[in-house]
C-alpha cells in the first residue's frame, strides 16, 4: 500500500469515527452523503486540521456546509419566495448562490492533507440542488402563519390601547403581544442568514 493509500485510509477512519457510518469510500461526500453540517461539521474539520495541519483559512464555510438548524430556518422558504416575487434580481442571485455550493469528498480531504493548504474542489464537485416539491407549499404555509401571528399581535395592541380588553392582566397581554413579535424576530434572524448565503453568488 502506498503512502497516498495510507493517508486516504486514515481519513476514511477519521470520518467513520466522527459519523458512526460504517461504509465510507474515497468518493463519499461529507454533506450530501453523510449529512455533515453545523456543529458536527465544525468538530470534524477541527479534528482534521489538528491531525494533518493544513491551512484552512481559505475554506468558505457556507459553500460546503450549513449552519446548525434552528427555528428561524422554518421561515427561510417563505422569505426567499417573497423576496423572489418582489425582486426578480434576488431570485437570480439566490439561484447563483445555490449553484456555488460544493461537496467535499474524502479523496479531496486527502489532497488537502497532502498539500497542507485548502484548495477548492472544481466544478465537477458542484452540489446537486435537488428539487423539493413541498418547498412551495411549506413556504406559503410558513408565510401565512407568520402573517397571522403578526396580525394577532397588532390586533391585541390596538384592542389594549382602545380599552377593549377589560381587566386582562398585563402578563397575559405581554404573552399575546410576544407571540406576534416572535415571528418578526425569527424573520430578521433568517434574513441575515439568507444574506450570508447570498454572498456565495458571483459578483458582476
Short mmCIF file of C-alpha atoms in Angstrom, two decimals:
data_model
loop_
_atom_site.label_atom_id
_atom_site.label_comp_id
_atom_site.label_asym_id
_atom_site.label_seq_id
_atom_site.Cartn_x
_atom_site.Cartn_y
_atom_site.Cartn_z
CA UNK A 1 0.00 0.00 0.00
CA UNK A 2 1.39 3.43 -0.98
CA UNK A 3 1.75 6.44 1.28
CA UNK A 4 -1.19 8.05 -0.52
CA UNK A 5 -3.32 4.99 0.12
CA UNK A 6 -2.33 5.02 3.79
CA UNK A 7 -3.35 8.67 4.12
CA UNK A 8 -6.68 8.06 2.43
CA UNK A 9 -7.35 5.08 4.69
CA UNK A 10 -6.58 7.19 7.76
CA UNK A 11 -9.03 9.89 6.70
CA UNK A 12 -11.69 7.27 5.97
CA UNK A 13 -11.30 6.03 9.55
CA UNK A 14 -11.43 9.60 10.86
CA UNK A 15 -14.72 10.16 9.04
CA UNK A 16 -16.12 6.89 10.36
CA UNK A 17 -15.19 7.74 13.93
CA UNK A 18 -16.95 11.12 13.73
CA UNK A 19 -20.08 9.99 11.92
CA UNK A 20 -20.61 6.40 13.03
CA UNK A 21 -21.09 5.42 9.38
CA UNK A 22 -19.54 2.04 8.58
CA UNK A 23 -19.27 2.40 4.81
CA UNK A 24 -17.07 5.31 3.73
CA UNK A 25 -15.12 5.47 0.47
CA UNK A 26 -12.87 7.97 -1.28
CA UNK A 27 -15.92 9.33 -3.14
CA UNK A 28 -18.10 9.74 -0.05
CA UNK A 29 -19.35 13.34 0.24
CA UNK A 30 -19.41 14.94 3.67
CA UNK A 31 -22.62 16.92 3.16
CA UNK A 32 -24.66 15.10 0.53
CA UNK A 33 -23.85 11.53 1.62
CA UNK A 34 -23.20 11.89 5.34
CA UNK A 35 -25.39 14.91 6.11
CA UNK A 36 -22.46 16.57 7.88
CA UNK A 37 -23.23 20.18 8.76
CA UNK A 38 -23.42 22.63 11.65
CA UNK A 39 -21.59 21.69 14.84
CA UNK A 40 -20.81 18.18 13.57
CA UNK A 41 -19.01 19.54 10.52
CA UNK A 42 -17.18 22.08 12.66
CA UNK A 43 -15.96 19.39 15.07
CA UNK A 44 -14.83 17.14 12.23
CA UNK A 45 -12.95 19.82 10.32
CA UNK A 46 -11.19 20.92 13.51
CA UNK A 47 -10.14 17.31 14.16
CA UNK A 48 -8.95 17.02 10.55
CA UNK A 49 -6.93 20.25 10.87
CA UNK A 50 -5.35 19.17 14.15
CA UNK A 51 -4.33 15.78 12.80
CA UNK A 52 -2.97 16.84 9.41
CA UNK A 53 -2.11 20.51 9.91
CA UNK A 54 -3.44 22.08 6.69
CA UNK A 55 -4.09 25.82 6.46
CA UNK A 56 -7.90 26.04 6.21
CA UNK A 57 -8.00 29.83 6.08
CA UNK A 58 -9.32 29.76 2.51
CA UNK A 59 -12.26 27.49 3.30
CA UNK A 60 -15.59 29.28 2.77
CA UNK A 61 -17.83 27.51 5.27
CA UNK A 62 -21.12 28.48 3.62
CA UNK A 63 -20.03 26.90 0.35
CA UNK A 64 -19.68 23.42 1.84
CA UNK A 65 -21.78 23.27 5.00
CA UNK A 66 -24.86 24.86 6.52
CA UNK A 67 -25.20 26.41 9.95
CA UNK A 68 -26.77 24.47 12.80
CA UNK A 69 -30.52 24.14 12.05
CA UNK A 70 -32.77 26.37 14.15
CA UNK A 71 -36.31 27.70 14.43
CA UNK A 72 -35.54 30.61 12.11
CA UNK A 73 -34.88 28.14 9.28
CA UNK A 74 -38.62 27.48 9.09
CA UNK A 75 -39.11 30.96 7.66
CA UNK A 76 -36.35 30.81 5.06
CA UNK A 77 -38.51 29.29 2.27
CA UNK A 78 -41.20 31.91 2.83
CA UNK A 79 -38.76 34.81 2.84
CA UNK A 80 -36.97 33.53 -0.25
CA UNK A 81 -40.29 33.10 -2.04
CA UNK A 82 -41.48 36.59 -1.09
CA UNK A 83 -38.18 38.24 -2.00
CA UNK A 84 -38.06 36.40 -5.32
CA UNK A 85 -41.56 37.59 -6.20
CA UNK A 86 -40.84 41.19 -5.23
CA UNK A 87 -37.36 41.38 -6.75
CA UNK A 88 -36.50 39.11 -9.69
CA UNK A 89 -32.84 40.07 -9.24
CA UNK A 90 -32.93 38.40 -5.83
CA UNK A 91 -34.14 35.16 -7.42
CA UNK A 92 -31.21 35.28 -9.85
CA UNK A 93 -28.69 35.82 -7.06
CA UNK A 94 -30.27 33.10 -4.90
CA UNK A 95 -30.06 30.62 -7.76
CA UNK A 96 -26.42 31.58 -8.37
CA UNK A 97 -25.62 31.18 -4.67
CA UNK A 98 -27.14 27.71 -4.63
CA UNK A 99 -25.12 26.76 -7.72
CA UNK A 100 -21.95 27.91 -5.94
CA UNK A 101 -22.37 25.18 -3.32
CA UNK A 102 -19.75 22.43 -3.47
CA UNK A 103 -19.30 18.99 -1.97
CA UNK A 104 -16.17 17.85 -0.15
CA UNK A 105 -15.22 14.23 -0.72
CA UNK A 106 -12.92 12.11 1.39
CA UNK A 107 -10.49 12.00 -1.54
CA UNK A 108 -10.41 15.80 -1.64
CA UNK A 109 -9.59 15.89 2.07
CA UNK A 110 -6.64 13.61 1.35
CA UNK A 111 -5.46 16.04 -1.35
CA UNK A 112 -5.74 18.94 1.11
CA UNK A 113 -3.86 16.98 3.78
CA UNK A 114 -1.02 16.33 1.33
CA UNK A 115 -0.92 19.94 0.07
CA UNK A 116 -1.10 21.35 3.63
CA UNK A 117 -3.38 24.13 2.39
CA UNK A 118 -7.07 24.36 1.50
CA UNK A 119 -7.95 24.14 -2.19
CA UNK A 120 -11.49 24.47 -3.50
CA UNK A 121 -12.91 21.49 -5.43
CA UNK A 122 -13.51 22.12 -9.12
CA UNK A 123 -16.84 22.41 -10.95
CA UNK A 124 -17.30 18.64 -11.01
CA UNK A 125 -17.95 18.76 -7.26
CA UNK A 126 -20.90 21.13 -7.57
CA UNK A 127 -23.62 20.16 -5.12
CA UNK A 128 -26.80 18.99 -6.76
CA UNK A 129 -29.60 21.41 -5.74
CA UNK A 130 -32.28 18.75 -5.54
CA UNK A 131 -35.77 19.94 -6.26
CA UNK A 132 -38.19 19.75 -3.34
CA UNK A 133 -41.84 19.59 -4.44
CA UNK A 134 -43.09 20.52 -0.97
CA UNK A 135 -40.94 23.64 -0.68
CA UNK A 136 -43.53 25.93 -2.28
CA UNK A 137 -46.35 24.59 -0.09
CA UNK A 138 -44.22 24.91 3.03
CA UNK A 139 -43.24 28.44 2.02
CA UNK A 140 -46.85 29.54 1.71
CA UNK A 141 -47.85 27.90 5.00
CA UNK A 142 -44.97 29.47 6.93
CA UNK A 143 -45.65 32.88 5.38
CA UNK A 144 -49.36 32.72 6.27
CA UNK A 145 -48.54 31.54 9.80
CA UNK A 146 -46.08 34.39 10.31
CA UNK A 147 -48.59 36.93 9.00
CA UNK A 148 -51.29 35.52 11.31
CA UNK A 149 -49.22 35.94 14.46
CA UNK A 150 -48.07 39.41 13.47
CA UNK A 151 -51.68 40.39 12.79
CA UNK A 152 -52.77 38.87 16.09
CA UNK A 153 -50.19 40.93 17.95
CA UNK A 154 -51.33 44.08 16.16
CA UNK A 155 -54.98 43.43 16.97
CA UNK A 156 -54.20 42.85 20.65
CA UNK A 157 -52.16 46.05 20.87
CA UNK A 158 -54.96 48.02 19.21
CA UNK A 159 -57.61 46.49 21.49
CA UNK A 160 -55.49 47.23 24.55
CA UNK A 161 -54.98 50.87 23.58
CA UNK A 162 -58.71 51.19 22.83
CA UNK A 163 -59.57 49.80 26.27
CA UNK A 164 -61.49 46.84 24.85
CA UNK A 165 -59.69 44.09 26.74
CA UNK A 166 -61.32 44.70 30.09
CA UNK A 167 -59.38 43.52 33.12
CA UNK A 168 -56.84 41.30 31.41
CA UNK A 169 -53.64 41.06 33.42
CA UNK A 170 -50.52 42.70 31.94
CA UNK A 171 -48.82 39.29 31.87
CA UNK A 172 -51.45 37.88 29.52
CA UNK A 173 -51.17 40.92 27.27
CA UNK A 174 -47.39 40.69 27.16
CA UNK A 175 -47.63 37.00 26.27
CA UNK A 176 -50.03 37.62 23.40
CA UNK A 177 -48.00 40.52 22.02
CA UNK A 178 -44.82 38.45 22.29
CA UNK A 179 -46.47 35.79 20.14
CA UNK A 180 -46.92 38.43 17.47
CA UNK A 181 -43.39 39.81 17.75
CA UNK A 182 -41.56 36.48 17.91
CA UNK A 183 -42.08 35.65 14.21
CA UNK A 184 -40.63 39.07 13.33
CA UNK A 185 -37.53 38.25 15.35
CA UNK A 186 -37.18 34.87 13.65
CA UNK A 187 -37.70 36.53 10.27
CA UNK A 188 -34.87 39.01 10.95
CA UNK A 189 -32.52 36.20 12.01
CA UNK A 190 -33.48 34.12 8.97
CA UNK A 191 -33.00 37.08 6.62
CA UNK A 192 -29.48 37.65 7.95
CA UNK A 193 -28.67 34.00 7.26
CA UNK A 194 -30.08 34.36 3.74
CA UNK A 195 -27.85 37.38 3.16
CA UNK A 196 -24.84 35.33 4.25
CA UNK A 197 -25.74 32.62 1.76
CA UNK A 198 -26.17 35.20 -0.99
CA UNK A 199 -22.51 36.14 -0.57
CA UNK A 200 -21.68 32.91 -2.43
CA UNK A 201 -23.20 34.32 -5.62
CA UNK A 202 -20.53 35.55 -8.07
CA UNK A 203 -20.23 39.32 -8.27
CA UNK A 204 -20.77 41.00 -11.63
#
